[in-house]
């Protein structure tokens, strides 16, 4: 059984924590169940990782004929990316996998006694869980 319409897939990158991350948006068939969708998405993640050694940041499935088209009928990538970034795609299923591709997380800040980054830190230092 086919889950995705052939040729109705958009792949682009977005900037997250100063690096480019891969997003895949595909039109899913209307008769596809949620379980089948997530099985397909899991297989795509594994295939991309094993073949290309890169992680996908977001894999989203939208309803049929939902992706914007060019005048010649192809996928309009820049418009799809714009809608994704604005939260206007309204996908039916989404699989976010930041743990597979975000490897440059900043180190946590160390709080030294007397050096407070926020006013609330000073309050908690003096009052702790006791409150007032």
Short mmCIF file of N, CA and C in Angstrom, two decimals:
data_model
loop_
_atom_site.label_atom_id
_atom_site.label_comp_id
_atom_site.label_asym_id
_atom_site.label_seq_id
_atom_site.Cartn_x
_atom_site.Cartn_y
_atom_site.Cartn_z
N UNK A 1 0.84 -1.19 0.00
CA UNK A 1 0.00 0.00 0.00
C UNK A 1 0.88 1.25 0.00
N UNK A 2 0.51 2.22 -0.77
CA UNK A 2 1.24 3.49 -0.84
C UNK A 2 0.68 4.44 0.21
N UNK A 3 1.57 5.14 0.89
CA UNK A 3 1.14 6.06 1.95
C UNK A 3 1.27 7.51 1.54
N UNK A 4 2.19 7.78 0.62
CA UNK A 4 2.51 9.14 0.22
C UNK A 4 2.33 9.25 -1.29
N UNK A 5 1.85 10.41 -1.74
CA UNK A 5 1.74 10.64 -3.17
C UNK A 5 3.12 10.83 -3.78
N UNK A 6 3.39 10.11 -4.84
CA UNK A 6 4.68 10.19 -5.53
C UNK A 6 4.90 11.61 -6.07
N UNK A 7 6.08 12.15 -5.80
CA UNK A 7 6.41 13.48 -6.29
C UNK A 7 5.82 14.62 -5.49
N UNK A 8 5.11 14.31 -4.42
CA UNK A 8 4.47 15.35 -3.61
C UNK A 8 5.19 15.45 -2.27
N UNK A 9 6.51 15.61 -2.33
CA UNK A 9 7.35 15.70 -1.13
C UNK A 9 8.24 16.93 -1.26
N UNK A 10 8.33 17.69 -0.18
CA UNK A 10 9.22 18.86 -0.15
C UNK A 10 10.30 18.60 0.89
N UNK A 11 11.55 18.83 0.50
CA UNK A 11 12.68 18.68 1.42
C UNK A 11 13.45 20.00 1.40
N UNK A 12 13.66 20.56 2.58
CA UNK A 12 14.38 21.83 2.68
C UNK A 12 15.07 21.88 4.03
N UNK A 13 15.89 22.89 4.22
CA UNK A 13 16.59 23.03 5.50
C UNK A 13 16.12 24.31 6.19
N UNK A 14 16.19 24.26 7.52
CA UNK A 14 15.91 25.44 8.33
C UNK A 14 17.07 25.62 9.29
N UNK A 15 17.23 26.82 9.78
CA UNK A 15 18.33 27.12 10.69
C UNK A 15 17.87 26.94 12.13
N UNK A 16 18.56 26.05 12.87
CA UNK A 16 18.29 25.80 14.28
C UNK A 16 19.63 25.79 15.00
N UNK A 17 19.78 26.64 15.99
CA UNK A 17 21.03 26.73 16.76
C UNK A 17 22.25 26.87 15.85
N UNK A 18 22.18 27.79 14.91
CA UNK A 18 23.27 28.15 14.00
C UNK A 18 23.66 27.07 12.99
N UNK A 19 22.90 26.00 12.87
CA UNK A 19 23.17 24.96 11.87
C UNK A 19 21.92 24.71 11.05
N UNK A 20 22.12 24.17 9.86
CA UNK A 20 21.00 23.82 8.99
C UNK A 20 20.46 22.45 9.39
N UNK A 21 19.13 22.34 9.47
CA UNK A 21 18.46 21.08 9.82
C UNK A 21 17.50 20.70 8.69
N UNK A 22 17.36 19.41 8.46
CA UNK A 22 16.54 18.92 7.35
C UNK A 22 15.09 18.76 7.78
N UNK A 23 14.19 19.27 6.93
CA UNK A 23 12.75 19.09 7.12
C UNK A 23 12.19 18.40 5.89
N UNK A 24 11.30 17.44 6.11
CA UNK A 24 10.64 16.73 5.03
C UNK A 24 9.14 16.89 5.23
N UNK A 25 8.46 17.42 4.20
CA UNK A 25 7.01 17.59 4.24
C UNK A 25 6.45 16.79 3.07
N UNK A 26 5.49 15.90 3.35
CA UNK A 26 4.93 15.05 2.30
C UNK A 26 3.41 15.03 2.39
N UNK A 27 2.77 14.85 1.23
CA UNK A 27 1.32 14.72 1.19
C UNK A 27 0.96 13.25 1.39
N UNK A 28 0.16 12.99 2.40
CA UNK A 28 -0.23 11.61 2.68
C UNK A 28 -1.58 11.32 2.04
N UNK A 29 -1.78 10.08 1.70
CA UNK A 29 -3.04 9.65 1.10
C UNK A 29 -4.15 9.67 2.15
N UNK A 30 -5.38 9.94 1.75
CA UNK A 30 -6.47 10.07 2.73
C UNK A 30 -6.83 8.76 3.44
N UNK A 31 -6.55 7.61 2.81
CA UNK A 31 -6.91 6.33 3.41
C UNK A 31 -5.81 5.76 4.31
N UNK A 32 -4.82 6.55 4.62
CA UNK A 32 -3.68 6.11 5.43
C UNK A 32 -3.99 6.34 6.91
N UNK A 33 -3.83 5.31 7.74
CA UNK A 33 -4.08 5.45 9.18
C UNK A 33 -2.90 6.14 9.86
N UNK A 34 -3.14 6.62 11.07
CA UNK A 34 -2.07 7.28 11.83
C UNK A 34 -0.93 6.31 12.11
N UNK A 35 -1.26 5.07 12.43
CA UNK A 35 -0.22 4.06 12.70
C UNK A 35 0.64 3.81 11.45
N UNK A 36 -0.01 3.68 10.29
CA UNK A 36 0.74 3.48 9.04
C UNK A 36 1.63 4.69 8.74
N UNK A 37 1.11 5.87 9.02
CA UNK A 37 1.89 7.10 8.79
C UNK A 37 3.16 7.10 9.62
N UNK A 38 3.04 6.79 10.91
CA UNK A 38 4.21 6.82 11.77
C UNK A 38 5.18 5.68 11.45
N UNK A 39 4.68 4.54 11.00
CA UNK A 39 5.57 3.47 10.56
C UNK A 39 6.37 3.92 9.33
N UNK A 40 5.69 4.58 8.38
CA UNK A 40 6.37 5.08 7.19
C UNK A 40 7.42 6.12 7.59
N UNK A 41 7.06 7.04 8.49
CA UNK A 41 8.01 8.08 8.91
C UNK A 41 9.22 7.46 9.59
N UNK A 42 9.02 6.44 10.41
CA UNK A 42 10.15 5.77 11.07
C UNK A 42 11.08 5.12 10.06
N UNK A 43 10.50 4.50 9.03
CA UNK A 43 11.33 3.88 7.99
C UNK A 43 12.12 4.94 7.21
N UNK A 44 11.51 6.08 6.95
CA UNK A 44 12.21 7.16 6.25
C UNK A 44 13.39 7.65 7.09
N UNK A 45 13.16 7.87 8.38
CA UNK A 45 14.24 8.33 9.26
C UNK A 45 15.41 7.35 9.25
N UNK A 46 15.11 6.06 9.37
CA UNK A 46 16.15 5.04 9.38
C UNK A 46 16.89 4.99 8.05
N UNK A 47 16.16 5.07 6.95
CA UNK A 47 16.79 5.00 5.62
C UNK A 47 17.71 6.19 5.38
N UNK A 48 17.25 7.38 5.71
CA UNK A 48 18.07 8.58 5.50
C UNK A 48 19.32 8.52 6.37
N UNK A 49 19.16 8.06 7.60
CA UNK A 49 20.31 7.96 8.50
C UNK A 49 21.31 6.92 7.99
N UNK A 50 20.83 5.75 7.56
CA UNK A 50 21.76 4.70 7.14
C UNK A 50 22.42 5.00 5.79
N UNK A 51 21.70 5.65 4.88
CA UNK A 51 22.25 5.93 3.56
C UNK A 51 23.11 7.19 3.54
N UNK A 52 22.60 8.26 4.19
CA UNK A 52 23.27 9.56 4.10
C UNK A 52 23.98 9.98 5.39
N UNK A 53 23.79 9.25 6.46
CA UNK A 53 24.37 9.56 7.77
C UNK A 53 24.02 10.98 8.24
N UNK A 54 22.78 11.38 8.02
CA UNK A 54 22.27 12.64 8.54
C UNK A 54 20.92 12.38 9.21
N UNK A 55 20.61 13.21 10.19
CA UNK A 55 19.33 13.09 10.86
C UNK A 55 18.33 14.09 10.31
N UNK A 56 17.08 13.71 10.34
CA UNK A 56 15.99 14.60 9.92
C UNK A 56 15.46 15.29 11.16
N UNK A 57 15.34 16.60 11.10
CA UNK A 57 14.84 17.39 12.23
C UNK A 57 13.32 17.27 12.35
N UNK A 58 12.62 17.36 11.23
CA UNK A 58 11.16 17.30 11.24
C UNK A 58 10.66 16.56 10.01
N UNK A 59 9.73 15.65 10.23
CA UNK A 59 9.06 14.96 9.15
C UNK A 59 7.57 15.17 9.38
N UNK A 60 6.90 15.83 8.45
CA UNK A 60 5.48 16.16 8.61
C UNK A 60 4.69 15.67 7.41
N UNK A 61 3.49 15.19 7.68
CA UNK A 61 2.58 14.74 6.63
C UNK A 61 1.38 15.67 6.60
N UNK A 62 1.07 16.16 5.41
CA UNK A 62 -0.07 17.06 5.23
C UNK A 62 -1.13 16.36 4.37
N UNK A 63 -2.37 16.86 4.40
CA UNK A 63 -3.43 16.26 3.57
C UNK A 63 -3.13 16.38 2.07
N UNK A 64 -3.82 15.58 1.25
CA UNK A 64 -3.62 15.63 -0.21
C UNK A 64 -3.87 17.03 -0.77
N UNK A 65 -3.10 17.40 -1.79
CA UNK A 65 -3.22 18.69 -2.48
C UNK A 65 -3.06 19.89 -1.56
N UNK A 66 -2.31 19.74 -0.49
CA UNK A 66 -2.14 20.80 0.49
C UNK A 66 -0.86 21.60 0.27
N UNK A 67 0.15 20.98 -0.31
CA UNK A 67 1.41 21.70 -0.55
C UNK A 67 1.22 22.71 -1.68
N UNK A 68 1.80 23.91 -1.53
CA UNK A 68 1.67 24.92 -2.58
C UNK A 68 2.38 24.46 -3.86
N UNK A 69 1.79 24.84 -5.00
CA UNK A 69 2.31 24.40 -6.29
C UNK A 69 2.85 25.57 -7.09
N UNK A 70 3.81 25.26 -7.95
CA UNK A 70 4.32 26.24 -8.91
C UNK A 70 3.32 26.31 -10.07
N UNK A 71 3.45 27.31 -10.95
CA UNK A 71 2.55 27.38 -12.12
C UNK A 71 2.59 26.13 -13.01
N UNK A 72 3.71 25.41 -12.98
CA UNK A 72 3.82 24.19 -13.79
C UNK A 72 3.35 22.94 -13.05
N UNK A 73 2.90 23.09 -11.80
CA UNK A 73 2.35 21.96 -11.06
C UNK A 73 3.29 21.27 -10.10
N UNK A 74 4.53 21.71 -10.03
CA UNK A 74 5.48 21.12 -9.09
C UNK A 74 5.31 21.70 -7.69
N UNK A 75 6.09 21.20 -6.75
CA UNK A 75 6.06 21.71 -5.38
C UNK A 75 6.78 23.06 -5.31
N UNK A 76 6.15 24.04 -4.71
CA UNK A 76 6.75 25.36 -4.51
C UNK A 76 7.52 25.33 -3.19
N UNK A 77 8.84 25.04 -3.27
CA UNK A 77 9.64 24.82 -2.06
C UNK A 77 9.72 26.04 -1.15
N UNK A 78 10.00 27.20 -1.71
CA UNK A 78 10.15 28.38 -0.85
C UNK A 78 8.85 28.73 -0.14
N UNK A 79 7.72 28.56 -0.81
CA UNK A 79 6.43 28.82 -0.18
C UNK A 79 6.12 27.77 0.89
N UNK A 80 6.48 26.52 0.63
CA UNK A 80 6.30 25.47 1.64
C UNK A 80 7.13 25.76 2.87
N UNK A 81 8.37 26.16 2.68
CA UNK A 81 9.26 26.49 3.80
C UNK A 81 8.71 27.68 4.57
N UNK A 82 8.25 28.71 3.87
CA UNK A 82 7.69 29.89 4.54
C UNK A 82 6.49 29.50 5.40
N UNK A 83 5.60 28.70 4.85
CA UNK A 83 4.42 28.26 5.61
C UNK A 83 4.82 27.41 6.82
N UNK A 84 5.83 26.56 6.64
CA UNK A 84 6.31 25.74 7.75
C UNK A 84 6.83 26.63 8.88
N UNK A 85 7.66 27.60 8.54
CA UNK A 85 8.25 28.48 9.55
C UNK A 85 7.21 29.36 10.23
N UNK A 86 6.14 29.70 9.53
CA UNK A 86 5.07 30.51 10.11
C UNK A 86 4.04 29.67 10.86
N UNK A 87 4.17 28.34 10.80
CA UNK A 87 3.20 27.47 11.45
C UNK A 87 1.89 27.38 10.71
N UNK A 88 1.91 27.61 9.40
CA UNK A 88 0.69 27.64 8.60
C UNK A 88 0.48 26.39 7.76
N UNK A 89 1.26 25.34 7.97
CA UNK A 89 1.09 24.12 7.17
C UNK A 89 -0.02 23.22 7.71
N UNK A 90 -0.25 23.22 8.99
CA UNK A 90 -1.28 22.40 9.64
C UNK A 90 -1.18 20.92 9.26
N UNK A 91 -0.06 20.27 9.59
CA UNK A 91 0.12 18.86 9.21
C UNK A 91 -0.83 17.93 9.96
N UNK A 92 -1.12 16.80 9.32
CA UNK A 92 -1.96 15.77 9.94
C UNK A 92 -1.14 14.95 10.92
N UNK A 93 0.13 14.71 10.62
CA UNK A 93 1.04 13.96 11.48
C UNK A 93 2.42 14.62 11.44
N UNK A 94 3.06 14.68 12.61
CA UNK A 94 4.38 15.30 12.71
C UNK A 94 5.28 14.41 13.54
N UNK A 95 6.52 14.27 13.10
CA UNK A 95 7.53 13.56 13.88
C UNK A 95 8.74 14.48 13.98
N UNK A 96 8.97 15.00 15.18
CA UNK A 96 10.12 15.88 15.43
C UNK A 96 11.23 15.03 16.04
N UNK A 97 12.43 15.14 15.51
CA UNK A 97 13.55 14.34 15.97
C UNK A 97 14.78 15.21 16.22
N UNK A 98 14.70 16.19 17.10
CA UNK A 98 15.87 17.04 17.31
C UNK A 98 17.07 16.29 17.89
N UNK A 99 16.81 15.23 18.65
CA UNK A 99 17.90 14.47 19.27
C UNK A 99 18.80 13.79 18.24
N UNK A 100 18.29 13.54 17.03
CA UNK A 100 19.10 12.86 16.02
C UNK A 100 19.98 13.81 15.22
N UNK A 101 19.69 15.10 15.27
CA UNK A 101 20.46 16.01 14.42
C UNK A 101 21.00 17.24 15.13
N UNK A 102 20.53 17.56 16.32
CA UNK A 102 21.05 18.72 17.03
C UNK A 102 22.15 18.24 17.97
N UNK A 103 23.38 18.43 17.53
CA UNK A 103 24.52 17.95 18.33
C UNK A 103 25.37 19.09 18.86
N UNK A 104 24.95 20.32 18.60
CA UNK A 104 25.75 21.46 19.02
C UNK A 104 25.05 22.28 20.10
N UNK A 105 24.40 21.61 21.03
CA UNK A 105 23.72 22.33 22.10
C UNK A 105 24.74 23.08 22.95
N UNK A 106 24.40 24.30 23.38
CA UNK A 106 25.34 25.03 24.24
C UNK A 106 25.45 24.37 25.60
N UNK A 107 26.60 24.58 26.24
CA UNK A 107 26.80 24.03 27.58
C UNK A 107 25.94 24.81 28.57
N UNK A 108 25.41 24.13 29.59
CA UNK A 108 24.61 24.84 30.58
C UNK A 108 25.47 25.84 31.34
N UNK A 109 24.82 26.92 31.74
CA UNK A 109 25.54 27.93 32.52
C UNK A 109 25.79 27.43 33.92
N UNK A 110 26.94 27.77 34.45
CA UNK A 110 27.24 27.45 35.84
C UNK A 110 26.91 28.67 36.68
N UNK A 111 26.18 28.45 37.77
CA UNK A 111 25.83 29.54 38.65
C UNK A 111 26.81 29.54 39.81
N UNK A 112 27.55 30.61 39.94
CA UNK A 112 28.51 30.75 41.03
C UNK A 112 27.84 31.52 42.15
N UNK A 113 28.20 31.22 43.39
CA UNK A 113 27.58 31.91 44.51
C UNK A 113 27.85 33.40 44.41
N UNK A 114 26.78 34.17 44.55
CA UNK A 114 26.91 35.62 44.47
C UNK A 114 26.71 36.17 43.07
N UNK A 115 26.84 35.34 42.04
CA UNK A 115 26.62 35.80 40.66
C UNK A 115 25.26 35.28 40.19
N UNK A 116 24.28 36.15 40.16
CA UNK A 116 22.93 35.74 39.79
C UNK A 116 22.61 36.27 38.40
N UNK A 117 22.05 35.39 37.56
CA UNK A 117 21.67 35.78 36.22
C UNK A 117 20.27 36.40 36.20
N UNK A 118 19.42 35.97 37.14
CA UNK A 118 18.05 36.45 37.20
C UNK A 118 17.74 36.83 38.64
N UNK A 119 16.87 37.83 38.87
CA UNK A 119 16.52 38.21 40.23
C UNK A 119 15.94 37.06 41.04
N UNK A 120 15.20 36.16 40.38
CA UNK A 120 14.60 35.04 41.10
C UNK A 120 15.66 34.10 41.68
N UNK A 121 16.83 34.01 41.05
CA UNK A 121 17.89 33.14 41.58
C UNK A 121 18.36 33.63 42.94
N UNK A 122 18.45 34.94 43.10
CA UNK A 122 18.87 35.50 44.38
C UNK A 122 17.83 35.18 45.45
N UNK A 123 16.55 35.32 45.11
CA UNK A 123 15.47 35.04 46.05
C UNK A 123 15.53 33.58 46.49
N UNK A 124 15.68 32.65 45.53
CA UNK A 124 15.75 31.23 45.88
C UNK A 124 17.00 30.90 46.68
N UNK A 125 18.09 31.61 46.42
CA UNK A 125 19.31 31.38 47.20
C UNK A 125 19.06 31.71 48.67
N UNK A 126 18.35 32.79 48.94
CA UNK A 126 18.11 33.22 50.32
C UNK A 126 16.94 32.49 50.97
N UNK A 127 15.90 32.17 50.21
CA UNK A 127 14.68 31.61 50.80
C UNK A 127 14.53 30.11 50.56
N UNK A 128 15.13 29.60 49.52
CA UNK A 128 15.01 28.18 49.22
C UNK A 128 13.57 27.77 49.05
N UNK A 129 13.23 26.57 49.46
CA UNK A 129 11.86 26.08 49.33
C UNK A 129 10.97 26.54 50.48
N UNK A 130 11.55 27.19 51.48
CA UNK A 130 10.76 27.60 52.65
C UNK A 130 9.76 28.68 52.30
N UNK A 131 10.05 29.47 51.29
CA UNK A 131 9.18 30.60 50.98
C UNK A 131 9.60 31.79 51.82
N UNK A 132 8.63 32.58 52.26
CA UNK A 132 8.94 33.81 53.01
C UNK A 132 9.31 33.46 54.39
#
